Short mmCIF file of C-alpha atoms in Angstrom, two decimals:
data_model
loop_
_atom_site.label_atom_id
_atom_site.label_comp_id
_atom_site.label_asym_id
_atom_site.label_seq_id
_atom_site.Cartn_x
_atom_site.Cartn_y
_atom_site.Cartn_z
CA UNK A 1 -57.95 42.91 3.55
CA UNK A 2 -54.67 42.87 5.48
CA UNK A 3 -56.53 41.91 8.65
CA UNK A 4 -58.32 39.12 6.80
CA UNK A 5 -55.04 37.79 5.42
CA UNK A 6 -53.52 37.88 8.88
CA UNK A 7 -56.47 35.92 10.28
CA UNK A 8 -56.12 33.34 7.53
CA UNK A 9 -52.43 33.04 8.33
CA UNK A 10 -52.98 32.49 12.04
CA UNK A 11 -55.67 29.88 11.38
CA UNK A 12 -53.35 28.05 8.99
CA UNK A 13 -50.58 28.14 11.59
CA UNK A 14 -52.84 26.71 14.28
CA UNK A 15 -54.00 23.93 11.98
CA UNK A 16 -50.39 23.09 11.14
CA UNK A 17 -49.41 22.98 14.81
CA UNK A 18 -52.44 20.87 15.66
CA UNK A 19 -51.45 18.29 13.05
CA UNK A 20 -47.84 18.15 14.18
CA UNK A 21 -48.74 17.72 17.84
CA UNK A 22 -51.40 15.10 17.18
CA UNK A 23 -48.69 12.95 15.61
CA UNK A 24 -46.81 13.07 18.92
CA UNK A 25 -49.80 12.20 21.12
CA UNK A 26 -48.96 8.47 21.38
CA UNK A 27 -45.92 9.58 23.41
CA UNK A 28 -47.19 12.79 24.98
CA UNK A 29 -50.72 11.80 26.03
CA UNK A 30 -49.51 9.22 28.60
CA UNK A 31 -47.17 11.90 29.98
CA UNK A 32 -50.01 14.41 30.27
CA UNK A 33 -52.20 11.74 31.86
CA UNK A 34 -49.49 11.04 34.44
CA UNK A 35 -49.34 14.71 35.38
CA UNK A 36 -53.14 14.92 35.53
CA UNK A 37 -53.30 11.85 37.77
CA UNK A 38 -50.93 13.60 40.15
CA UNK A 39 -53.14 16.70 40.11
CA UNK A 40 -50.96 18.83 37.82
CA UNK A 41 -51.16 20.49 34.41
CA UNK A 42 -48.73 20.15 31.51
CA UNK A 43 -48.16 22.72 28.76
CA UNK A 44 -45.99 22.69 25.67
CA UNK A 45 -44.42 26.11 25.73
CA UNK A 46 -42.05 28.69 24.23
CA UNK A 47 -39.96 27.89 21.20
CA UNK A 48 -41.64 24.51 20.79
CA UNK A 49 -45.05 26.13 20.26
CA UNK A 50 -43.56 28.78 17.98
CA UNK A 51 -41.83 26.14 15.86
CA UNK A 52 -44.94 23.96 15.71
CA UNK A 53 -46.89 26.94 14.38
CA UNK A 54 -44.15 27.59 11.81
CA UNK A 55 -44.06 23.94 10.74
CA UNK A 56 -40.53 23.30 12.02
CA UNK A 57 -41.10 21.36 15.24
CA UNK A 58 -37.96 19.56 16.46
CA UNK A 59 -37.55 16.40 18.50
CA UNK A 60 -36.65 18.40 21.63
CA UNK A 61 -39.83 19.67 23.27
CA UNK A 62 -40.11 22.24 26.06
CA UNK A 63 -42.89 22.05 28.66
CA UNK A 64 -43.93 23.98 31.72
CA UNK A 65 -46.03 22.78 34.66
CA UNK A 66 -47.39 23.84 38.02
CA UNK A 67 -45.74 20.75 39.55
CA UNK A 68 -42.69 21.44 41.67
CA UNK A 69 -39.37 19.88 40.53
CA UNK A 70 -39.52 16.94 42.95
CA UNK A 71 -43.05 16.12 41.82
CA UNK A 72 -42.02 16.35 38.17
CA UNK A 73 -39.07 14.05 38.84
CA UNK A 74 -41.31 11.42 40.44
CA UNK A 75 -43.68 11.49 37.44
CA UNK A 76 -40.87 11.32 34.87
CA UNK A 77 -39.11 8.43 36.56
CA UNK A 78 -42.23 6.32 36.03
CA UNK A 79 -42.87 7.51 32.46
CA UNK A 80 -39.44 7.93 30.86
CA UNK A 81 -36.63 5.60 29.89
CA UNK A 82 -33.98 8.13 30.96
CA UNK A 83 -34.21 11.16 33.27
CA UNK A 84 -31.63 13.94 33.73
CA UNK A 85 -31.84 16.16 36.81
CA UNK A 86 -28.88 18.45 36.14
CA UNK A 87 -31.14 21.53 36.03
CA UNK A 88 -33.36 20.62 38.96
CA UNK A 89 -32.19 23.55 41.11
CA UNK A 90 -33.64 25.83 38.42
CA UNK A 91 -36.81 23.78 38.25
CA UNK A 92 -35.88 21.91 35.06
CA UNK A 93 -35.74 18.18 34.37
CA UNK A 94 -35.12 16.40 31.08
CA UNK A 95 -36.20 12.97 29.95
CA UNK A 96 -36.44 10.71 26.91
CA UNK A 97 -38.88 8.05 25.81
CA UNK A 98 -39.04 6.27 22.45
CA UNK A 99 -36.48 8.74 21.07
CA UNK A 100 -38.58 11.76 22.06
CA UNK A 101 -36.78 14.21 24.35
CA UNK A 102 -38.67 16.52 26.69
CA UNK A 103 -37.60 19.27 29.05
CA UNK A 104 -40.07 20.23 31.78
CA UNK A 105 -39.71 23.34 33.92
CA UNK A 106 -41.83 24.44 36.85
CA UNK A 107 -43.67 27.75 36.38
CA UNK A 108 -41.19 30.56 37.03
CA UNK A 109 -41.67 33.99 38.59
CA UNK A 110 -38.03 35.02 38.87
CA UNK A 111 -36.65 38.33 40.09
CA UNK A 112 -33.48 39.92 38.67
CA UNK A 113 -30.90 41.98 40.55
CA UNK A 114 -30.19 44.38 37.66
CA UNK A 115 -26.45 43.70 37.81
CA UNK A 116 -26.05 40.22 36.33
CA UNK A 117 -28.38 38.08 34.24
CA UNK A 118 -28.66 35.50 37.00
CA UNK A 119 -32.18 35.54 38.43
CA UNK A 120 -33.21 34.71 41.95
CA UNK A 121 -35.11 31.53 41.12
CA UNK A 122 -38.71 31.68 42.27
CA UNK A 123 -41.37 29.20 41.25
CA UNK A 124 -44.71 30.57 40.08
CA UNK A 125 -48.29 29.39 40.36
CA UNK A 126 -49.87 30.42 37.06
CA UNK A 127 -49.25 29.87 33.38
CA UNK A 128 -49.82 33.55 32.62
CA UNK A 129 -47.22 34.57 35.19
CA UNK A 130 -44.74 32.21 33.56
CA UNK A 131 -45.43 33.42 30.02
CA UNK A 132 -45.15 37.12 30.80
CA UNK A 133 -41.55 36.69 32.01
CA UNK A 134 -40.39 35.21 28.70
CA UNK A 135 -38.20 37.05 26.21
CA UNK A 136 -40.55 37.68 23.26
CA UNK A 137 -44.27 37.30 22.68
CA UNK A 138 -43.68 34.76 19.90
CA UNK A 139 -42.07 32.59 22.60
CA UNK A 140 -44.84 33.25 25.12
CA UNK A 141 -47.51 30.88 23.82
CA UNK A 142 -48.50 27.51 25.28
CA UNK A 143 -50.51 24.45 24.33
CA UNK A 144 -52.18 22.59 27.18
CA UNK A 145 -52.21 18.81 26.76
CA UNK A 146 -55.00 17.16 28.73
CA UNK A 147 -55.19 13.59 29.97
CA UNK A 148 -57.46 12.60 27.07
CA UNK A 149 -55.12 14.16 24.48
CA UNK A 150 -57.14 17.34 23.90
CA UNK A 151 -55.02 20.34 22.91
CA UNK A 152 -55.86 23.85 24.15
CA UNK A 153 -54.02 26.90 22.82
CA UNK A 154 -53.09 29.68 25.28
CA UNK A 155 -51.91 33.05 23.97
CA UNK A 156 -52.48 35.78 26.60
CA UNK A 157 -49.90 38.12 25.04
CA UNK A 158 -51.09 37.80 21.40
CA UNK A 159 -47.90 36.09 20.30
CA UNK A 160 -49.66 34.43 17.37
CA UNK A 161 -50.44 37.77 15.76
CA UNK A 162 -46.80 38.80 16.15
CA UNK A 163 -45.69 35.48 14.70
CA UNK A 164 -47.95 35.88 11.67
CA UNK A 165 -46.59 39.40 11.18
CA UNK A 166 -43.00 38.22 11.55
CA UNK A 167 -42.32 40.65 14.37
CA UNK A 168 -40.32 40.28 17.60
CA UNK A 169 -41.66 42.22 20.56
CA UNK A 170 -41.26 41.81 24.30
CA UNK A 171 -44.13 40.89 26.65
CA UNK A 172 -43.29 43.82 28.94
CA UNK A 173 -41.51 47.06 28.06
CA UNK A 174 -38.26 46.12 26.30
CA UNK A 175 -36.28 48.30 28.71
CA UNK A 176 -37.58 46.15 31.56
CA UNK A 177 -37.01 42.90 29.70
CA UNK A 178 -33.44 43.75 28.63
CA UNK A 179 -32.69 45.25 32.03
CA UNK A 180 -33.58 41.89 33.59
CA UNK A 181 -31.48 39.96 31.08
CA UNK A 182 -29.33 41.85 28.53
CA UNK A 183 -28.64 38.59 26.68
CA UNK A 184 -32.15 38.96 25.28
CA UNK A 185 -30.81 41.71 23.01
CA UNK A 186 -28.49 39.20 21.36
CA UNK A 187 -31.32 36.68 21.26
CA UNK A 188 -33.34 39.24 19.31
CA UNK A 189 -30.60 39.43 16.69
CA UNK A 190 -30.33 35.65 16.68
CA UNK A 191 -34.05 35.19 16.06
CA UNK A 192 -33.92 37.78 13.29
CA UNK A 193 -31.22 35.63 11.65
CA UNK A 194 -33.01 32.32 12.29
CA UNK A 195 -36.62 33.27 11.62
CA UNK A 196 -36.01 36.24 9.27
CA UNK A 197 -38.31 38.39 11.43
CA UNK A 198 -38.14 42.13 12.14
CA UNK A 199 -37.89 43.61 15.62
CA UNK A 200 -40.57 46.00 16.80
CA UNK A 201 -39.49 49.68 16.67
CA UNK A 202 -39.52 49.95 20.47
CA UNK A 203 -37.29 46.86 20.73
CA UNK A 204 -34.77 48.30 18.27
CA UNK A 205 -34.78 51.61 20.18
CA UNK A 206 -34.19 49.88 23.51
CA UNK A 207 -31.37 47.78 22.06
CA UNK A 208 -29.61 50.91 20.82
CA UNK A 209 -30.05 52.72 24.14
CA UNK A 210 -29.01 49.74 26.27
CA UNK A 211 -26.22 48.24 24.14
CA UNK A 212 -23.58 48.71 26.83
CA UNK A 213 -25.64 46.56 29.21
CA UNK A 214 -24.41 43.52 27.28
CA UNK A 215 -21.17 43.89 29.25
CA UNK A 216 -22.98 42.19 32.13
CA UNK A 217 -23.05 38.96 30.11
CA UNK A 218 -20.17 36.47 30.16
CA UNK A 219 -18.10 36.01 27.02
CA UNK A 220 -19.11 32.36 26.78
CA UNK A 221 -22.84 33.21 26.63
CA UNK A 222 -22.21 35.93 24.06
CA UNK A 223 -20.27 33.48 21.91
CA UNK A 224 -23.07 30.91 22.03
CA UNK A 225 -25.62 33.46 20.80
CA UNK A 226 -23.32 34.75 18.06
CA UNK A 227 -22.66 31.22 16.82
CA UNK A 228 -26.40 30.48 16.73
CA UNK A 229 -26.93 33.72 14.83
CA UNK A 230 -24.22 32.79 12.33
CA UNK A 231 -25.91 29.43 11.73
CA UNK A 232 -29.26 31.07 10.98
CA UNK A 233 -30.94 31.17 7.59
CA UNK A 234 -30.10 34.88 7.15
CA UNK A 235 -27.19 35.76 9.46
CA UNK A 236 -26.66 39.07 7.67
CA UNK A 237 -30.04 40.26 8.94
CA UNK A 238 -29.07 39.61 12.54
CA UNK A 239 -25.63 41.15 12.00
CA UNK A 240 -27.19 44.27 10.48
CA UNK A 241 -29.30 44.64 13.62
CA UNK A 242 -26.22 44.30 15.85
CA UNK A 243 -24.36 46.95 13.86
CA UNK A 244 -27.31 49.35 13.59
CA UNK A 245 -27.97 49.24 17.36
CA UNK A 246 -24.25 49.48 18.30
CA UNK A 247 -24.34 46.08 19.98
CA UNK A 248 -21.66 45.00 17.52
CA UNK A 249 -19.40 47.71 19.00
CA UNK A 250 -19.57 45.75 22.24
CA UNK A 251 -19.40 42.13 21.10
CA UNK A 252 -17.84 42.21 17.62
CA UNK A 253 -16.20 45.61 17.01
CA UNK A 254 -14.18 44.27 14.07
CA UNK A 255 -17.45 43.91 12.15
CA UNK A 256 -18.72 47.40 12.92
CA UNK A 257 -15.35 48.86 11.87
CA UNK A 258 -15.86 47.59 8.31
CA UNK A 259 -18.59 50.20 7.82
CA UNK A 260 -15.87 52.84 7.85
CA UNK A 261 -13.72 51.33 5.13
CA UNK A 262 -14.34 51.98 1.42
CA UNK A 263 -13.83 48.93 -0.78
CA UNK A 264 -10.80 49.47 -3.04
CA UNK A 265 -12.72 48.34 -6.11
CA UNK A 266 -15.47 50.93 -5.50
CA UNK A 267 -17.95 48.17 -6.30
CA UNK A 268 -19.64 48.24 -2.89
CA UNK A 269 -20.81 50.89 -0.48
CA UNK A 270 -18.15 49.70 1.91
CA UNK A 271 -16.18 46.62 2.95
CA UNK A 272 -19.03 45.71 5.31
CA UNK A 273 -21.43 45.30 2.38
CA UNK A 274 -18.80 43.29 0.50
CA UNK A 275 -18.33 41.01 3.51
CA UNK A 276 -22.07 40.35 3.69
CA UNK A 277 -22.07 39.41 0.02
CA UNK A 278 -19.16 37.04 0.56
CA UNK A 279 -21.03 35.46 3.47
CA UNK A 280 -24.10 34.91 1.30
CA UNK A 281 -22.02 33.42 -1.53
CA UNK A 282 -20.12 31.13 0.84
CA UNK A 283 -23.42 29.84 2.23
CA UNK A 284 -24.66 29.10 -1.28
CA UNK A 285 -21.84 26.57 -1.60
CA UNK A 286 -22.60 24.73 1.66
CA UNK A 287 -23.91 21.19 1.80
CA UNK A 288 -24.92 21.91 5.40
CA UNK A 289 -24.40 24.92 7.71
CA UNK A 290 -20.66 25.39 8.26
CA UNK A 291 -19.86 27.68 11.20
CA UNK A 292 -16.13 27.89 10.44
CA UNK A 293 -16.70 28.85 6.80
CA UNK A 294 -19.33 31.43 7.72
CA UNK A 295 -17.14 33.14 10.32
CA UNK A 296 -14.20 33.18 7.90
CA UNK A 297 -16.36 34.66 5.15
CA UNK A 298 -17.69 37.35 7.46
CA UNK A 299 -14.31 38.35 8.89
CA UNK A 300 -11.99 37.67 5.94
CA UNK A 301 -11.43 41.41 5.42
CA UNK A 302 -11.49 42.52 9.06
CA UNK A 303 -7.85 43.59 8.78
CA UNK A 304 -8.65 46.28 6.21
CA UNK A 305 -9.43 49.18 8.58
CA UNK A 306 -6.01 48.86 10.23
CA UNK A 307 -4.13 48.59 6.92
CA UNK A 308 -5.89 51.27 4.89
CA UNK A 309 -3.51 53.54 2.96
CA UNK A 310 -3.64 55.69 -0.17
CA UNK A 311 -1.46 55.78 -3.25
CA UNK A 312 -0.24 59.01 -4.82
CA UNK A 313 -3.12 58.70 -7.28
CA UNK A 314 -5.58 58.60 -4.39
CA UNK A 315 -6.42 54.91 -4.70
CA UNK A 316 -7.03 53.12 -1.42
CA UNK A 317 -4.96 50.01 -0.57
CA UNK A 318 -5.02 47.39 2.18
CA UNK A 319 -1.64 45.69 1.95
CA UNK A 320 -1.22 42.59 4.15
CA UNK A 321 -4.73 42.94 5.54
CA UNK A 322 -4.98 39.13 5.63
CA UNK A 323 -2.08 38.97 8.11
CA UNK A 324 -3.56 41.66 10.35
CA UNK A 325 -7.03 40.13 9.97
CA UNK A 326 -5.85 36.71 11.12
CA UNK A 327 -4.37 38.31 14.25
CA UNK A 328 -7.59 40.20 14.94
CA UNK A 329 -9.63 37.01 14.59
CA UNK A 330 -7.39 35.19 17.05
CA UNK A 331 -7.67 38.05 19.55
CA UNK A 332 -11.46 38.36 19.24
CA UNK A 333 -12.15 34.64 19.33
CA UNK A 334 -9.93 34.21 22.39
CA UNK A 335 -11.91 36.98 24.10
CA UNK A 336 -15.12 35.13 23.22
CA UNK A 337 -13.62 31.94 24.68
CA UNK A 338 -13.98 29.98 21.45
CA UNK A 339 -12.22 26.62 21.22
CA UNK A 340 -8.58 26.46 20.12
CA UNK A 341 -9.64 24.57 17.01
CA UNK A 342 -12.19 27.22 16.02
CA UNK A 343 -9.65 29.98 16.57
CA UNK A 344 -7.01 28.17 14.51
CA UNK A 345 -9.35 27.27 11.66
CA UNK A 346 -11.02 30.65 11.15
CA UNK A 347 -7.80 32.65 11.52
CA UNK A 348 -5.95 30.37 9.08
CA UNK A 349 -8.67 30.77 6.45
CA UNK A 350 -8.51 34.55 6.87
CA UNK A 351 -4.72 34.40 6.57
CA UNK A 352 -4.84 32.29 3.38
CA UNK A 353 -7.74 33.91 1.53
CA UNK A 354 -5.50 36.25 -0.51
CA UNK A 355 -2.91 33.63 -1.50
CA UNK A 356 -4.76 32.69 -4.70
CA UNK A 357 -4.59 36.21 -6.13
CA UNK A 358 -1.00 35.65 -7.25
CA UNK A 359 -2.13 32.70 -9.33
CA UNK A 360 -2.24 32.73 -13.12
CA UNK A 361 -1.58 30.31 -16.00
CA UNK A 362 2.09 29.44 -15.77
CA UNK A 363 2.64 31.74 -12.76
CA UNK A 364 2.64 29.02 -10.11
CA UNK A 365 5.12 26.15 -10.06
CA UNK A 366 4.15 22.73 -8.76
CA UNK A 367 5.99 23.76 -5.59
CA UNK A 368 3.64 26.73 -5.12
CA UNK A 369 0.62 24.49 -5.60
CA UNK A 370 1.95 22.01 -3.04
CA UNK A 371 2.50 24.81 -0.53
CA UNK A 372 -1.04 26.12 -1.08
CA UNK A 373 -2.45 22.67 -0.34
CA UNK A 374 -0.10 22.02 2.57
CA UNK A 375 -0.74 25.36 4.27
CA UNK A 376 -4.50 24.86 3.99
CA UNK A 377 -4.38 21.24 5.16
CA UNK A 378 -7.83 19.96 6.11
CA UNK A 379 -9.21 23.46 5.50
CA UNK A 380 -8.62 23.21 1.74
CA UNK A 381 -12.29 22.49 0.80
CA UNK A 382 -13.36 25.51 2.87
CA UNK A 383 -10.61 27.65 1.37
CA UNK A 384 -11.87 26.77 -2.11
CA UNK A 385 -15.35 27.99 -1.13
CA UNK A 386 -14.08 31.12 0.59
CA UNK A 387 -11.92 32.22 -2.35
CA UNK A 388 -14.75 31.66 -4.82
CA UNK A 389 -17.18 33.53 -2.55
CA UNK A 390 -14.75 36.45 -2.32
CA UNK A 391 -15.33 37.27 -5.99
CA UNK A 392 -18.07 39.92 -5.82
CA UNK A 393 -17.12 42.11 -8.77
CA UNK A 394 -19.91 43.28 -11.06
CA UNK A 395 -17.46 43.17 -13.97
CA UNK A 396 -18.56 39.93 -15.60
CA UNK A 397 -15.37 39.52 -17.63
CA UNK A 398 -13.23 39.84 -14.52
CA UNK A 399 -15.50 37.48 -12.60
CA UNK A 400 -15.26 34.87 -15.36
CA UNK A 401 -11.49 35.25 -15.50
CA UNK A 402 -11.15 34.69 -11.76
CA UNK A 403 -13.50 31.71 -11.91
CA UNK A 404 -11.53 30.11 -14.75
CA UNK A 405 -8.27 30.72 -12.92
CA UNK A 406 -9.53 28.98 -9.79
CA UNK A 407 -10.92 26.12 -11.88
CA UNK A 408 -7.42 25.76 -13.32
CA UNK A 409 -5.84 25.75 -9.85
CA UNK A 410 -8.22 23.06 -8.61
CA UNK A 411 -7.46 21.01 -11.71
CA UNK A 412 -3.72 21.26 -11.04
CA UNK A 413 -4.27 20.24 -7.43
CA UNK A 414 -6.22 17.21 -8.61
CA UNK A 415 -3.52 16.25 -11.13
CA UNK A 416 -0.74 16.50 -8.53
CA UNK A 417 -2.86 14.58 -6.03
CA UNK A 418 -3.04 11.67 -8.49
CA UNK A 419 0.75 11.50 -8.54
CA UNK A 420 1.53 12.16 -4.87
CA UNK A 421 -0.17 12.36 -1.50
CA UNK A 422 -0.75 16.10 -1.25
CA UNK A 423 -2.89 15.70 1.83
CA UNK A 424 0.14 14.59 3.85
CA UNK A 425 3.29 16.17 2.54
CA UNK A 426 6.06 14.83 4.75
CA UNK A 427 9.82 14.50 4.35
CA UNK A 428 11.04 11.46 2.47
CA UNK A 429 13.02 10.37 5.58
CA UNK A 430 11.63 10.20 9.09
CA UNK A 431 13.34 11.26 12.29
CA UNK A 432 14.93 7.89 13.02
CA UNK A 433 16.32 7.65 9.49
CA UNK A 434 17.72 11.18 9.77
CA UNK A 435 19.47 10.40 13.06
CA UNK A 436 20.89 7.15 11.70
CA UNK A 437 22.21 8.76 8.50
CA UNK A 438 23.75 11.79 10.22
CA UNK A 439 24.82 10.07 13.42
CA UNK A 440 22.71 12.37 15.57
CA UNK A 441 20.92 12.02 18.88
CA UNK A 442 17.46 13.55 19.46
CA UNK A 443 17.74 17.33 19.53
CA UNK A 444 17.37 20.59 17.56
CA UNK A 445 19.61 19.40 14.70
CA UNK A 446 17.17 16.60 13.90
CA UNK A 447 14.32 19.13 13.71
CA UNK A 448 16.33 21.38 11.39
CA UNK A 449 17.16 18.43 9.12
CA UNK A 450 13.49 17.38 9.09
CA UNK A 451 12.43 20.93 8.14
CA UNK A 452 15.00 20.99 5.30
CA UNK A 453 13.66 17.73 3.89
CA UNK A 454 10.08 18.97 4.08
CA UNK A 455 10.99 22.13 2.15
CA UNK A 456 12.77 19.94 -0.39
CA UNK A 457 9.68 17.76 -0.67
CA UNK A 458 7.48 20.81 -1.27
CA UNK A 459 9.84 22.17 -3.92
CA UNK A 460 10.54 19.00 -5.87
CA UNK A 461 7.86 16.51 -4.96
CA UNK A 462 8.56 12.94 -3.79
CA UNK A 463 12.18 11.78 -3.99
CA UNK A 464 13.45 8.24 -3.90
CA UNK A 465 15.45 7.25 -0.82
CA UNK A 466 18.88 7.49 -2.47
CA UNK A 467 18.23 11.01 -3.76
CA UNK A 468 16.78 12.15 -0.45
CA UNK A 469 19.79 10.83 1.47
CA UNK A 470 22.22 12.49 -0.94
CA UNK A 471 20.47 15.85 -0.60
CA UNK A 472 20.40 15.58 3.18
CA UNK A 473 24.11 14.76 3.36
CA UNK A 474 24.92 17.67 1.05
CA UNK A 475 22.85 20.02 3.21
CA UNK A 476 24.42 18.72 6.42
CA UNK A 477 27.91 19.27 5.02
CA UNK A 478 27.01 22.82 4.01
CA UNK A 479 25.84 23.54 7.56
CA UNK A 480 29.24 22.61 8.95
CA UNK A 481 31.03 24.60 6.25
CA UNK A 482 28.97 27.69 7.07
CA UNK A 483 29.71 27.23 10.76
CA UNK A 484 33.44 26.98 10.13
CA UNK A 485 33.37 30.10 7.91
CA UNK A 486 31.61 32.08 10.61
CA UNK A 487 34.07 30.87 13.23
CA UNK A 488 37.03 31.92 11.05
#
């Protein structure tokens, strides 16, 4: 019965792909005819075939051909509206026509040196030779498009069966595949997150045995794969694979370290499990995939291992873990060569995620609310989601109490925002007005006066000009008095 069901699944997948590709034939058939007229074959290949079979075909299509790059370029320049040749040295050209983007690569038969992931580019002569060098069998299928629009499915490595079973396996022995290109181990975790597949037992075993080989890969390439994993439908599945195979020890050790730390509420097996729950709950609040929010949710407690301590009663504590965690995020993201904006945003969310826990009815002044909003800045909507996601207690009364408290905080933020511009809390006097009032020239004293006025604005809200000037003059006089006292 299982075999029958699998056959029905594969037939349904093929029918779905056939329908999706037939819709594209008005654009693709003339392209295939152009290749045929030049004596060459054209195949849709790799992820494009996989996605067509899964019913998620995108507008970017990947093809392979026996034509050499210069021949492909000549064909595309007649067919396409735009042609890009930036990858021509690797046999790849890209083009666009009627909004449809295509990428066409000459058959490859590369050799690897075993030290880097950079192959010695060699062009191949057969489709089968090209497919066998690909990362996973589910990415090693092709659909031949003939000049008359006929579609022929090629699956020499039985990728369709693996796709129907939801399994990732390598065309050759995984040790050989990962030895050629260790990045494929991260790609396995990424596909697990994106497609919600399982890896074959031999693939998992090879990943665990070869985890240190990932050191051959540049930080930038690692970061790209991790970001794609985090944007998947089930990033926790890919992260679990990284941790279980020790790849996380190499690329994201802060995550693996959470396995060692018991959650202080004893509500989870460990802080790692709690972090995965927070990630899930943050994603449930998304309107669209939010990489910054997801990273912050995953790493919000990464400072706990370094701050773990025990009270006299034996209760575990993690004081100031948000401060340590923010530093760890900055260090890790710099090592991964993330952008300055990404580093700043994720680390600031980690730093702020505990601020709310001092909140209670009547416990926060308007000044405290202003500071919460100001410190979060443009990250405030994400901070709202992160704090709500961080409530994972199974105690329903406590969960409801925390939810009501945050509802109250958001209501107070909204009420203050109606009265004043909380999004841009600035001093009531600008730099020029400060210099004119105090008779100063540009310099450190102007910056100190500006900082005083901003603190005053946060504490008391907007002031009219007369009141702001009076407070500034009073402060300025006190500065001189303090200086004279110290001198005496």
